[in-house]
Tab-separated table of C-alpha atoms in Angstrom:
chain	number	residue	atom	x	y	z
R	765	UNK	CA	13.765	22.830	81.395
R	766	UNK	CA	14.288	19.362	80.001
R	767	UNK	CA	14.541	18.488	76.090
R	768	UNK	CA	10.854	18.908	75.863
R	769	UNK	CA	9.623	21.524	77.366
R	770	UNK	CA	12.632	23.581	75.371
R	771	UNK	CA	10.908	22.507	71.991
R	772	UNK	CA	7.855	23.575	73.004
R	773	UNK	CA	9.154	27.217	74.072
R	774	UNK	CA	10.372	27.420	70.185
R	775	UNK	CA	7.265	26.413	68.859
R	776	UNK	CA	5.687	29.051	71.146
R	777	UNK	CA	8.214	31.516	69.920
R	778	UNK	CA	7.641	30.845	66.501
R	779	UNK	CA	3.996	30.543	66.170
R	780	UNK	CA	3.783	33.942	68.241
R	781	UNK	CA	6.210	35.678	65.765
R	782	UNK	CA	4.562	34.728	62.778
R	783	UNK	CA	0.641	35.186	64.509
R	784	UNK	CA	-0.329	31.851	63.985
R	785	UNK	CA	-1.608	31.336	66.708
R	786	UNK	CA	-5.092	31.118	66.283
R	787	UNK	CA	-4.498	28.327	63.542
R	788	UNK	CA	-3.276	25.824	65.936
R	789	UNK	CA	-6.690	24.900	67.749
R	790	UNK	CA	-5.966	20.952	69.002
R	791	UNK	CA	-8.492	19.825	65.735
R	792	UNK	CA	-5.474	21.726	63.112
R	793	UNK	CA	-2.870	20.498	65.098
R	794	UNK	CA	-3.718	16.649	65.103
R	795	UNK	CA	-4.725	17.018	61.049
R	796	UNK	CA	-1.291	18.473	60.320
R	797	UNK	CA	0.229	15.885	62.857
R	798	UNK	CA	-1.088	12.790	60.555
R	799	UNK	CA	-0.909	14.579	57.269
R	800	UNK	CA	3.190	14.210	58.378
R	801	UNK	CA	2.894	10.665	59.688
R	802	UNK	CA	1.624	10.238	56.254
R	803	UNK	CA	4.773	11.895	54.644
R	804	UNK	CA	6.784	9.315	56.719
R	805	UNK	CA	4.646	6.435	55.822
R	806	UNK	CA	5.274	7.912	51.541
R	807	UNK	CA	9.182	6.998	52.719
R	808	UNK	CA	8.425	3.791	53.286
R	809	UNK	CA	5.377	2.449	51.283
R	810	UNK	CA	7.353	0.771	48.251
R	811	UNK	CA	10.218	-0.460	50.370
R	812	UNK	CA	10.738	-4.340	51.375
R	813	UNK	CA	10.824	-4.481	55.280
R	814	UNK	CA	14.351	-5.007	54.814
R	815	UNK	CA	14.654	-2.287	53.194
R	816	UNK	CA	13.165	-0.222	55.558
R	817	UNK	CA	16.054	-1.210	57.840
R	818	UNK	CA	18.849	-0.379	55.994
R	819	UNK	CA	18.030	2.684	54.503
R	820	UNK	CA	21.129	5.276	52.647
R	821	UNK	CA	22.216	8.611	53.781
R	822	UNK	CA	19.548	10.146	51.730
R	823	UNK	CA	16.495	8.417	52.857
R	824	UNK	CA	17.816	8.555	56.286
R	825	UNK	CA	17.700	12.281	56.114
R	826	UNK	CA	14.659	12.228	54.322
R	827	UNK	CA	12.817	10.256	57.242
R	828	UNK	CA	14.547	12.335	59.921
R	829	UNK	CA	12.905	15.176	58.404
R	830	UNK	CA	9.568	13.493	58.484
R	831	UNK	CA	9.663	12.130	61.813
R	832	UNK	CA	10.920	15.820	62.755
R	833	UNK	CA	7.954	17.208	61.370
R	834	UNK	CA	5.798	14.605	62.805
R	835	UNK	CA	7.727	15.488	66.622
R	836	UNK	CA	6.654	19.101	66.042
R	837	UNK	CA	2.916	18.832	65.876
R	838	UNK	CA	3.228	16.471	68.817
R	839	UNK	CA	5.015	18.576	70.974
R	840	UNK	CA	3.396	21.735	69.748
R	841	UNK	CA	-0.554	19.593	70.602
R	842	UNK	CA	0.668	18.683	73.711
R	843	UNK	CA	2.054	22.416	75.018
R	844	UNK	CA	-1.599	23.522	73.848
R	845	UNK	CA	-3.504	20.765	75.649
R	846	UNK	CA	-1.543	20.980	78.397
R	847	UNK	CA	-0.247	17.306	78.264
R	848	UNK	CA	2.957	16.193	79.853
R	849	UNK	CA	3.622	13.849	76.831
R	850	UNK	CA	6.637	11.876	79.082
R	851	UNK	CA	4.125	11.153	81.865
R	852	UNK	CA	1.060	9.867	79.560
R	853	UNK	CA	3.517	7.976	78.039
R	854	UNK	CA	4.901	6.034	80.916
R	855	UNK	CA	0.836	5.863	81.948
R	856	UNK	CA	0.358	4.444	78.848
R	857	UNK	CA	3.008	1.425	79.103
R	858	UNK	CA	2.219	0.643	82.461
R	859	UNK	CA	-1.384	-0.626	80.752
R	860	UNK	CA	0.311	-2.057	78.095
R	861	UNK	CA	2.813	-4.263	79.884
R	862	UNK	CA	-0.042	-5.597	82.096
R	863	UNK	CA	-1.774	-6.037	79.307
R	864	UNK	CA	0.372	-8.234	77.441
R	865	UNK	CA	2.545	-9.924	79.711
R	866	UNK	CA	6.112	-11.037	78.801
R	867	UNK	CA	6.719	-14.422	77.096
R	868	UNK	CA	7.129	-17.177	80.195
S	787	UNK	CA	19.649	9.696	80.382
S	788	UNK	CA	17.309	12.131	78.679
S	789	UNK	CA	13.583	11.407	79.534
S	790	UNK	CA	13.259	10.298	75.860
S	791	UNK	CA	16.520	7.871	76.452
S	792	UNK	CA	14.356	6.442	79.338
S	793	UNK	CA	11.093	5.842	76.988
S	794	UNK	CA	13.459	4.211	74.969
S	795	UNK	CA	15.188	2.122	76.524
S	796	UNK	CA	11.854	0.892	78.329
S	797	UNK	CA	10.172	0.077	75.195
S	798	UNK	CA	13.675	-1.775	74.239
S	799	UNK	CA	13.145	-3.704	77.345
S	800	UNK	CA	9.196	-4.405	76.677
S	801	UNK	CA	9.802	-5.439	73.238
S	802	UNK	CA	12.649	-7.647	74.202
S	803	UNK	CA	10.648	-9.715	76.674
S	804	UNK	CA	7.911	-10.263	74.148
S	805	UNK	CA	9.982	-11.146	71.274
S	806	UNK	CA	8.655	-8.840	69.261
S	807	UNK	CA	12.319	-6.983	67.933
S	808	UNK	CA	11.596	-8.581	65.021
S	809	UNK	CA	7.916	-7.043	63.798
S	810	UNK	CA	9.576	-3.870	64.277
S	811	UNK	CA	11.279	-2.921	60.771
S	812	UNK	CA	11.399	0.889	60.083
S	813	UNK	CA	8.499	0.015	57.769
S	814	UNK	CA	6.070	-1.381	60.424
S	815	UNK	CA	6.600	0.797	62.990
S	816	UNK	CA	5.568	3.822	60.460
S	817	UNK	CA	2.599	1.796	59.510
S	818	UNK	CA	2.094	1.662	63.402
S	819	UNK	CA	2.740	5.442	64.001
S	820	UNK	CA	0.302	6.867	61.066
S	821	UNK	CA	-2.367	4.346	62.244
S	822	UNK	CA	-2.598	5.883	65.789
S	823	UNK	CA	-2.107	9.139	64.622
S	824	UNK	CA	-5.355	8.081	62.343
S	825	UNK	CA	-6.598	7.284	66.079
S	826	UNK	CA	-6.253	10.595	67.299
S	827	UNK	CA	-7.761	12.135	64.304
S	828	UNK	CA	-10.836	10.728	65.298
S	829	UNK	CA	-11.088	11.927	68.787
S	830	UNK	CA	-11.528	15.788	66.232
S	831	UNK	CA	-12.716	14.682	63.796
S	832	UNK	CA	-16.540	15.578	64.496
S	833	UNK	CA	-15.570	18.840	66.768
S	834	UNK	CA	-15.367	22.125	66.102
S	835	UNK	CA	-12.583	23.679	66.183
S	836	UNK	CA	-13.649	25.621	69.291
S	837	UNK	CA	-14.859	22.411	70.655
S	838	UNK	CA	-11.749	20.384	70.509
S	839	UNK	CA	-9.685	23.606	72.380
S	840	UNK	CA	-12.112	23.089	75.314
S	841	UNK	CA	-12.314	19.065	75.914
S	842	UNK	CA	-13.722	17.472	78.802
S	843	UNK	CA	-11.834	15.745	81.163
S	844	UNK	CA	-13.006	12.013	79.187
S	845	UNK	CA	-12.097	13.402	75.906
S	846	UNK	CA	-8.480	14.990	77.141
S	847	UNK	CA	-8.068	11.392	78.520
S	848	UNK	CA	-8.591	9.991	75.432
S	849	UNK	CA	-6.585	12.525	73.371
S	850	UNK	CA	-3.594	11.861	75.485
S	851	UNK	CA	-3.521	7.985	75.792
S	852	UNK	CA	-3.434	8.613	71.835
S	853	UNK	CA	-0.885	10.653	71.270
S	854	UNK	CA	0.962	8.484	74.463
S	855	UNK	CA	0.871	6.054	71.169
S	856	UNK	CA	1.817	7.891	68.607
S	857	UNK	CA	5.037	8.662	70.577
S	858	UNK	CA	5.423	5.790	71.685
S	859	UNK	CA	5.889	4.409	67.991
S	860	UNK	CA	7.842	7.640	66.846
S	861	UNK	CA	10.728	7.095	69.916
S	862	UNK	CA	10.845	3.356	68.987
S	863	UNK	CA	11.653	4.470	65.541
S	864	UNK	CA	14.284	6.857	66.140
S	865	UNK	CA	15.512	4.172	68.539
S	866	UNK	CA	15.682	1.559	66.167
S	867	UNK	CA	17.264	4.190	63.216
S	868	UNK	CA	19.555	5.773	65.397
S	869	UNK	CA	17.856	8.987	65.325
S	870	UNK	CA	18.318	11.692	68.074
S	871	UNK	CA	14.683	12.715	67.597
S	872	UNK	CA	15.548	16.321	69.616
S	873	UNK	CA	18.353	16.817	67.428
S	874	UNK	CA	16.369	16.115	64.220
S	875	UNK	CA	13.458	19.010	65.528
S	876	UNK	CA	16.246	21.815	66.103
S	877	UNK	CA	18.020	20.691	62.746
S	878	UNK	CA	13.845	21.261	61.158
S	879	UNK	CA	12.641	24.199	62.945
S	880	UNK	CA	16.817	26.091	62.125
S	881	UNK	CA	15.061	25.233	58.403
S	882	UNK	CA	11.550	26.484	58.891
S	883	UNK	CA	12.230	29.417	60.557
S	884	UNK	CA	14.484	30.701	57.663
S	885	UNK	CA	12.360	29.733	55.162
S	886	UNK	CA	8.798	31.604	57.003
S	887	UNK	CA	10.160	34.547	57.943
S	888	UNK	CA	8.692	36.198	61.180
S	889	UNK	CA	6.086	39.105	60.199
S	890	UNK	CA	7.962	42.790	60.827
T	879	UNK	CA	-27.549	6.239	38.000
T	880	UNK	CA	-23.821	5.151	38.495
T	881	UNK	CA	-23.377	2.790	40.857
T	882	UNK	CA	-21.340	5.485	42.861
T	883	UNK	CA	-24.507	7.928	42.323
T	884	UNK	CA	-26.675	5.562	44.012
T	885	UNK	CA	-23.812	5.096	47.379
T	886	UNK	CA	-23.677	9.044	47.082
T	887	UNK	CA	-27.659	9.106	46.816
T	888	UNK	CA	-28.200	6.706	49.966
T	889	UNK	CA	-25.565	8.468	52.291
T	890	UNK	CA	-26.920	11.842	51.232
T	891	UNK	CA	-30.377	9.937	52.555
T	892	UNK	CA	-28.771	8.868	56.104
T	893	UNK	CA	-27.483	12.060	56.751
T	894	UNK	CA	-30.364	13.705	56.563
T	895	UNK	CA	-32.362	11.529	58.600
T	896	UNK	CA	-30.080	11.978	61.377
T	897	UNK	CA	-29.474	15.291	60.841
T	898	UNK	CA	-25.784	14.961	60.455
T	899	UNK	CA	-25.562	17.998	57.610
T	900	UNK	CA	-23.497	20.023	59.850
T	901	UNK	CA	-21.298	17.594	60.202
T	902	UNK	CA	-20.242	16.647	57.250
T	903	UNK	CA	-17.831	19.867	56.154
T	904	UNK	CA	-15.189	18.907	53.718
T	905	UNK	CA	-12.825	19.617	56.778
T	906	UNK	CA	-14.233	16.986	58.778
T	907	UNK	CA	-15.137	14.666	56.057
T	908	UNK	CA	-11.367	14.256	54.613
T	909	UNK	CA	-10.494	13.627	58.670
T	910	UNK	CA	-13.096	11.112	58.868
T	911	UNK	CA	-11.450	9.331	55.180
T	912	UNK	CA	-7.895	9.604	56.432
T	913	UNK	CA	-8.694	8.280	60.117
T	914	UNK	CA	-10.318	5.163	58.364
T	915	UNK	CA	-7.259	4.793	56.149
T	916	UNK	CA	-5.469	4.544	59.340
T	917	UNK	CA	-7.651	1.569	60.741
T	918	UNK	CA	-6.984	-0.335	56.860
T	919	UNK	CA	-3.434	0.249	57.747
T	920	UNK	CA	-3.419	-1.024	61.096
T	921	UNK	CA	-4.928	-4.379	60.040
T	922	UNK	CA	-1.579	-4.914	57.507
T	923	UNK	CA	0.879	-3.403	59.781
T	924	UNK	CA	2.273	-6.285	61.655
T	925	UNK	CA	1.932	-8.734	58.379
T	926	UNK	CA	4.722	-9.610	56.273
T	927	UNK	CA	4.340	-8.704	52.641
T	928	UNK	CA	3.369	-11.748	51.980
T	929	UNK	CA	0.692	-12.385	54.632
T	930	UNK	CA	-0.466	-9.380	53.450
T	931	UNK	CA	-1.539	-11.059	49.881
T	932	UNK	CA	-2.990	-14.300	51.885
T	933	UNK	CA	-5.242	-12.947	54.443
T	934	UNK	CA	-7.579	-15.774	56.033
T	935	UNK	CA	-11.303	-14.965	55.725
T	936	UNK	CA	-11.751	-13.020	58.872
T	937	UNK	CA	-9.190	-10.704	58.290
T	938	UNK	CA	-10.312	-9.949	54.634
T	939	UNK	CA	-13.681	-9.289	56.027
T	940	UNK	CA	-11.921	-6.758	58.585
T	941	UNK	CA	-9.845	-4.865	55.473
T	942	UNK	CA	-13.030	-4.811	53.444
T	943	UNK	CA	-14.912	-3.097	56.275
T	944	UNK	CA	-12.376	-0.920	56.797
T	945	UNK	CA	-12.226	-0.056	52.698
T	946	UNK	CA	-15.923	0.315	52.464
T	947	UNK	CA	-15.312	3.147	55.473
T	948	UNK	CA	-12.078	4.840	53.285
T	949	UNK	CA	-14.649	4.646	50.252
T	950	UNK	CA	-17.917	6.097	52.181
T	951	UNK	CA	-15.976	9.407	53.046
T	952	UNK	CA	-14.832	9.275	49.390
T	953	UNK	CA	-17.926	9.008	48.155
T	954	UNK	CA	-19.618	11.736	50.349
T	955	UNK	CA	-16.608	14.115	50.152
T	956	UNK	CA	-16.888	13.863	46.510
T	957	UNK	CA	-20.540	14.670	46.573
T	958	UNK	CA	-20.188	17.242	48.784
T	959	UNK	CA	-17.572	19.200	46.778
T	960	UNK	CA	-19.467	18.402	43.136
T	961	UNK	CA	-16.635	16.713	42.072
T	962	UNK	CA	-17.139	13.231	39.557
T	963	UNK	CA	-14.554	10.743	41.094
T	964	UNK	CA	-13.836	8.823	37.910
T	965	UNK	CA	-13.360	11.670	36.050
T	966	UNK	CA	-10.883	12.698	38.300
T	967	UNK	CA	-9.289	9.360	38.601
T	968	UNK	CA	-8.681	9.764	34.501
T	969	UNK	CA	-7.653	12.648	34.445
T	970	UNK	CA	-4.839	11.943	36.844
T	971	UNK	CA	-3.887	8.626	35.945
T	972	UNK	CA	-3.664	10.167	32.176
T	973	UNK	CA	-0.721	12.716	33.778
T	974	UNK	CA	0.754	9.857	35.578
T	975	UNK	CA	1.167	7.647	32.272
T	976	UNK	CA	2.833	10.553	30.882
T	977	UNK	CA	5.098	11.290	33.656
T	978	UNK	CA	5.814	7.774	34.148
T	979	UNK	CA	6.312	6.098	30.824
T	980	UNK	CA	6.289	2.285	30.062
T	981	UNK	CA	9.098	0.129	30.114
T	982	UNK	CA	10.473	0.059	26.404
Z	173	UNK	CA	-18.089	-3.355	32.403
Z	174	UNK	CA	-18.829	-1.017	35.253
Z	175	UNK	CA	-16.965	2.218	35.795
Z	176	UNK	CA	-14.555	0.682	38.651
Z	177	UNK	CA	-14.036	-2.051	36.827
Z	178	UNK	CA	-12.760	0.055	34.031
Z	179	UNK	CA	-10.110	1.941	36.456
Z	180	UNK	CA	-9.331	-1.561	38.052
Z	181	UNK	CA	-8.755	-2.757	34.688
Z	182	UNK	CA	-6.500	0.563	33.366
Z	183	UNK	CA	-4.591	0.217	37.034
Z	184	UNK	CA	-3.879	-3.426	35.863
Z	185	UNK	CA	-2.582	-2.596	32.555
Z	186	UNK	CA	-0.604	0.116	34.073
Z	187	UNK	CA	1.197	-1.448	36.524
Z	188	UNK	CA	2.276	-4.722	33.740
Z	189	UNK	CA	3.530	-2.303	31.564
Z	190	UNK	CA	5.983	-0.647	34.046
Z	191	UNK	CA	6.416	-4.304	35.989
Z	192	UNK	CA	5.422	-2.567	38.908
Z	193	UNK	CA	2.621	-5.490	40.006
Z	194	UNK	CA	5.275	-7.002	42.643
Z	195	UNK	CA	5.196	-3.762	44.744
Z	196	UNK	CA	1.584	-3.628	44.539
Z	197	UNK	CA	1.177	-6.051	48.191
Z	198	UNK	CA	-1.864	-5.037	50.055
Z	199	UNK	CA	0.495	-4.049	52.497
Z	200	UNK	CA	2.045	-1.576	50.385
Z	201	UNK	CA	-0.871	-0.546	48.638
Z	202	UNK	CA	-2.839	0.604	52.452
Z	203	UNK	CA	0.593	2.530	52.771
Z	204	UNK	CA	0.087	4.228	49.778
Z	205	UNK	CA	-3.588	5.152	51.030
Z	206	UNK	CA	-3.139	6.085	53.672
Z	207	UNK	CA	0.028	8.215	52.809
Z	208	UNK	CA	-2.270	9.826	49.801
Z	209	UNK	CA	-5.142	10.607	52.427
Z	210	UNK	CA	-2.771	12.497	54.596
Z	211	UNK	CA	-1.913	14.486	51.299
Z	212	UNK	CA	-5.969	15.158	51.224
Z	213	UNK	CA	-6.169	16.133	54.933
Z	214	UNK	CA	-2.769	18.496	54.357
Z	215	UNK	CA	-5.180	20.532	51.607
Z	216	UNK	CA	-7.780	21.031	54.708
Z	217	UNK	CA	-5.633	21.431	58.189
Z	218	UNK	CA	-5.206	25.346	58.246
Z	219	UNK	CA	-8.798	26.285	57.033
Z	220	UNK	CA	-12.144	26.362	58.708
Z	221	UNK	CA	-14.752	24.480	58.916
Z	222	UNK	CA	-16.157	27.146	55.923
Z	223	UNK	CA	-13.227	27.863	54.503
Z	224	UNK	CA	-13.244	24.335	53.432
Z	225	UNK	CA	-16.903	24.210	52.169
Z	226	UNK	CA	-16.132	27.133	50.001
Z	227	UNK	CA	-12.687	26.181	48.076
Z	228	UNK	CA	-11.383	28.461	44.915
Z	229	UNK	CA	-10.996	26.705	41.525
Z	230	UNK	CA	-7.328	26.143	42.463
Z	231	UNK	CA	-7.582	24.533	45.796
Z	232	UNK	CA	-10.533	22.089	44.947
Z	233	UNK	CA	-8.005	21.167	41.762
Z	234	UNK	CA	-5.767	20.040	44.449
Z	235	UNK	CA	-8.040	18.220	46.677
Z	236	UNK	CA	-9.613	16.935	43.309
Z	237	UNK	CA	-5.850	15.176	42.245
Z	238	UNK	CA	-5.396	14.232	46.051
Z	239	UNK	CA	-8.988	12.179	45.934
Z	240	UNK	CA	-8.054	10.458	42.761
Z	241	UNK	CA	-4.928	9.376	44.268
Z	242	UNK	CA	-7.437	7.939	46.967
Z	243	UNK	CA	-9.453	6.487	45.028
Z	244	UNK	CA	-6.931	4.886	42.424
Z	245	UNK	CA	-5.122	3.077	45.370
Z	246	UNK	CA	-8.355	1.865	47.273
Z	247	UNK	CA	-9.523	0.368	43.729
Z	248	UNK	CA	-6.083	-1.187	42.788
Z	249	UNK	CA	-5.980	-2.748	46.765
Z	250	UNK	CA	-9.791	-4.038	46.069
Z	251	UNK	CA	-8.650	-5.622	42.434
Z	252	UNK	CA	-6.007	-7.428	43.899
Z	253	UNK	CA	-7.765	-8.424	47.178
Z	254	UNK	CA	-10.602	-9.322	45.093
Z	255	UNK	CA	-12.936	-7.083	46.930
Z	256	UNK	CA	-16.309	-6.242	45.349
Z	257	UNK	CA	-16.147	-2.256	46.619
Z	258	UNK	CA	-19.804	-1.073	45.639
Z	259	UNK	CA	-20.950	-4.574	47.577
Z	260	UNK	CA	-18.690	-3.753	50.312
Z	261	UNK	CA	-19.922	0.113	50.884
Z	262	UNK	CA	-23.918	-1.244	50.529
Z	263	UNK	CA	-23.176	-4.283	53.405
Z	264	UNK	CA	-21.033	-1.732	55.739
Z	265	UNK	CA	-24.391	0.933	54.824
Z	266	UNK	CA	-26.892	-1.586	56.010
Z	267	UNK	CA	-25.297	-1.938	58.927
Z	268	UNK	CA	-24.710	1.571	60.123
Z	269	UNK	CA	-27.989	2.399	59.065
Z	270	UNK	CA	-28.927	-0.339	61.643
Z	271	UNK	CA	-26.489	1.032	64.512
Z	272	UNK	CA	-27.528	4.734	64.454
Z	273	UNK	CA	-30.850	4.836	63.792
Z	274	UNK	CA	-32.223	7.655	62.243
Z	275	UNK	CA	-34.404	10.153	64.601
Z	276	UNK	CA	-37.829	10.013	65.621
């Protein structure tokens, strides 16, 4: 199993022990998805963009939660949708490095 | 290297050629993240719940070129913050499934 | 009338005509508001700060489409739910004097 | 004075009293937003489509707080834009109005 596909067995595992399944239709998953891309955004909102790149231990672990939170729902949308998230990535890039070439 | 090491160190590469390292500060590439994940919220918005567990093949196409982008952003963030994004979900979900206990 | 009665009035007007009722659950309607405030962000999220607070004409107009779409849902969510948006944006910002107090 | 003008107005008074205008950048300001619409969307992501049409006195206090956090940022980023918002939501109107007609 690679990295992935391991996080997506625990979030099977935990959403079958606790019977939530039935609240994680695609439509839930992708609100709860951006309500914590808009916790990581809160992080960020009143800090200078240099700021934003030199951030302490705290905030650190503060985003890292966030962006762990934000991983989740991802992961846990895909395994439901049956999306390999690694391949429509790589899809994905392929159009986007045709569409804007590299600097000559 | 992982497969997320590989998306990484291809969007290193694509943002390298473009010169576009600088535009992405911690605080931008947020910004970027919650605005696709605003994308994908659209694709549900108008479906029911049902609906959006049974897409059609356009729709699924859609859904996954979107959240190809909101990965995209979230592994160029943990890139660029040194984050070991798999690490950060174990270090979460250790959390969450302490503090929701499974039902009996 | 208010001049936010009258928006509420007029988009109470086009849904009906198009028979878009069913749509508009509060569910929906706060995905619809927060996928908007995603396409506001995405016009700001490659600008400095401080292009940010000189935008040339055509990218104000963009933002201010984009705002009049963040404050449509608003408006319509609001209506929906019964709830008087001023009063509730005094109410709040009375608690948020408190908690944050002046400078002395 | 209209009624946004009197929130624009209170906004302005409360940011010069806590010297808070030079975070206030449209930039940081669609952050804010947008991070305060994925609070709104958070109150919604685990109920139904019904469920969220027929909120108890506590939850529609929450989404209440969450829309005036909205609303208060979308009026502060129109102040300082210079945006006319009711003028903005009536142009935007006409032309959606014009895009999807209503049915025959």
């Amino acid at each position: 199993m690679t990295e992935i596909e391991q996080v997506a067995a625990r979030l099977r595992a935990f959403a079958a022990a606790r019977d939530w399944e039935s609240f994680h239709t695609p439509k839930n998953l992708a609100m709860a998805l951006a309500g914590e891309a808009g916790e990581l955004l809160a992080e960020f909102q009143w800090l200078t963009p240099e700021e934003s790149a030199s951030l302490d231990g705290e905030e650190l672990g503060r985003v890292k939660s966030e962006m762990a939170d934000v991983a989740t729902y991802l992961i846990r949308l895909a395994d439901i949708l049956g999306v390999d998230l690694i391949d429509a990535i790589h899809t994905k890039m392929t159009e986007v490095e045709i569409r804007y070439p590299p600097k000559a």
